[in-house]
Structure formats: structure tokens, C-alpha cells
Amino acid sequence: MCKTCNGTGGLSIDNGYYFEFKPCPDSHCDFVRDDSDIERLKAAIGMEESA
């Protein structure tokens, strides 16, 4: 697990008015993004539109 982002893939920054998410600046970060839920959602929406 990356010690910079604690395995989240980036840093959450509170600017006072809003939260900002910046990708992890560590070049050795081992975070792997999981998009499987997004692919399932796209497939469900695609099936819904064609029906």
C-alpha cells in the first residue's frame, strides 16, 4: 500500500469551500483503479436504451 495516499489513489484536499481530489504524486504508488462497477452500469444502461 502506498504510504502517500494510504491506498486511495490520491489526496483529498479541503479548500474551505469544496473538496478537491488530486491523483497520488508518488511515482511508486501501487493503487490499481477498479472500474468493474462502472462497466456493469454502462452495460445496464445500454441494455435499457435498446429495449
PDB file of C-alpha atoms in Angstrom:
ATOM      1  CA  MET A   1       0.000   0.000   0.000  1.00  0.00           C
ATOM      2  CA  CYS A   2       1.223   3.475  -0.863  1.00  0.00           C
ATOM      3  CA  LYS A   3       2.264   5.492   2.194  1.00  0.00           C
ATOM      4  CA  THR A   4       1.418   8.808   0.495  1.00  0.00           C
ATOM      5  CA  CYS A   5      -2.249   8.173  -0.354  1.00  0.00           C
ATOM      6  CA  ASN A   6      -2.942   5.209   2.001  1.00  0.00           C
ATOM      7  CA  GLY A   7      -4.227   3.106  -0.895  1.00  0.00           C
ATOM      8  CA  THR A   8      -6.888   5.575  -2.074  1.00  0.00           C
ATOM      9  CA  GLY A   9      -5.162   6.578  -5.324  1.00  0.00           C
ATOM     10  CA  GLY A  10      -4.946  10.247  -4.456  1.00  0.00           C
ATOM     11  CA  LEU A  11      -5.175  13.016  -1.918  1.00  0.00           C
ATOM     12  CA  SER A  12      -8.407  14.681  -0.765  1.00  0.00           C
ATOM     13  CA  ILE A  13      -7.863  18.383  -0.134  1.00  0.00           C
ATOM     14  CA  ASP A  14     -10.362  20.571   1.740  1.00  0.00           C
ATOM     15  CA  ASN A  15     -10.103  24.094   0.306  1.00  0.00           C
ATOM     16  CA  GLY A  16     -12.730  25.519   2.655  1.00  0.00           C
ATOM     17  CA  TYR A  17     -15.452  25.833   0.013  1.00  0.00           C
ATOM     18  CA  TYR A  18     -15.103  22.458  -1.683  1.00  0.00           C
ATOM     19  CA  PHE A  19     -13.146  19.209  -1.610  1.00  0.00           C
ATOM     20  CA  GLU A  20     -10.611  18.549  -4.314  1.00  0.00           C
ATOM     21  CA  PHE A  21      -9.168  15.152  -5.262  1.00  0.00           C
ATOM     22  CA  LYS A  22      -5.642  15.073  -6.694  1.00  0.00           C
ATOM     23  CA  PRO A  23      -4.040  11.904  -8.066  1.00  0.00           C
ATOM     24  CA  CYS A  24      -1.274  10.435  -5.927  1.00  0.00           C
ATOM     25  CA  PRO A  25       2.006  12.261  -6.596  1.00  0.00           C
ATOM     26  CA  ASP A  26       4.136   9.238  -5.597  1.00  0.00           C
ATOM     27  CA  SER A  27       5.683   7.641  -8.692  1.00  0.00           C
ATOM     28  CA  HIS A  28       5.801   4.290  -6.856  1.00  0.00           C
ATOM     29  CA  CYS A  29       2.098   4.252  -5.925  1.00  0.00           C
ATOM     30  CA  ASP A  30       0.669   0.755  -6.413  1.00  0.00           C
ATOM     31  CA  PHE A  31      -3.016   1.775  -6.483  1.00  0.00           C
ATOM     32  CA  VAL A  32      -4.997  -0.055  -9.180  1.00  0.00           C
ATOM     33  CA  ARG A  33      -8.309   1.509 -10.137  1.00  0.00           C
ATOM     34  CA  ASP A  34     -11.260  -0.894 -10.326  1.00  0.00           C
ATOM     35  CA  ASP A  35     -13.775   0.129 -12.998  1.00  0.00           C
ATOM     36  CA  SER A  36     -15.791  -3.086 -12.982  1.00  0.00           C
ATOM     37  CA  ASP A  37     -18.807  -1.401 -11.375  1.00  0.00           C
ATOM     38  CA  ILE A  38     -18.746   1.364 -14.000  1.00  0.00           C
ATOM     39  CA  GLU A  39     -18.618  -1.208 -16.816  1.00  0.00           C
ATOM     40  CA  ARG A  40     -21.615  -3.045 -15.319  1.00  0.00           C
ATOM     41  CA  LEU A  41     -23.519   0.238 -15.075  1.00  0.00           C
ATOM     42  CA  LYS A  42     -22.727   1.130 -18.707  1.00  0.00           C
ATOM     43  CA  ALA A  43     -23.883  -2.326 -19.794  1.00  0.00           C
ATOM     44  CA  ALA A  44     -27.131  -1.979 -17.829  1.00  0.00           C
ATOM     45  CA  ILE A  45     -27.819   1.445 -19.304  1.00  0.00           C
ATOM     46  CA  GLY A  46     -27.034   0.162 -22.795  1.00  0.00           C
ATOM     47  CA  MET A  47     -29.443  -2.748 -22.355  1.00  0.00           C
ATOM     48  CA  GLU A  48     -32.100  -0.373 -21.027  1.00  0.00           C
ATOM     49  CA  GLU A  49     -31.820   2.011 -24.008  1.00  0.00           C
ATOM     50  CA  SER A  50     -32.106  -0.775 -26.610  1.00  0.00           C
ATOM     51  CA  ALA A  51     -35.225  -2.311 -25.004  1.00  0.00           C
TER      52      ALA A  51
END
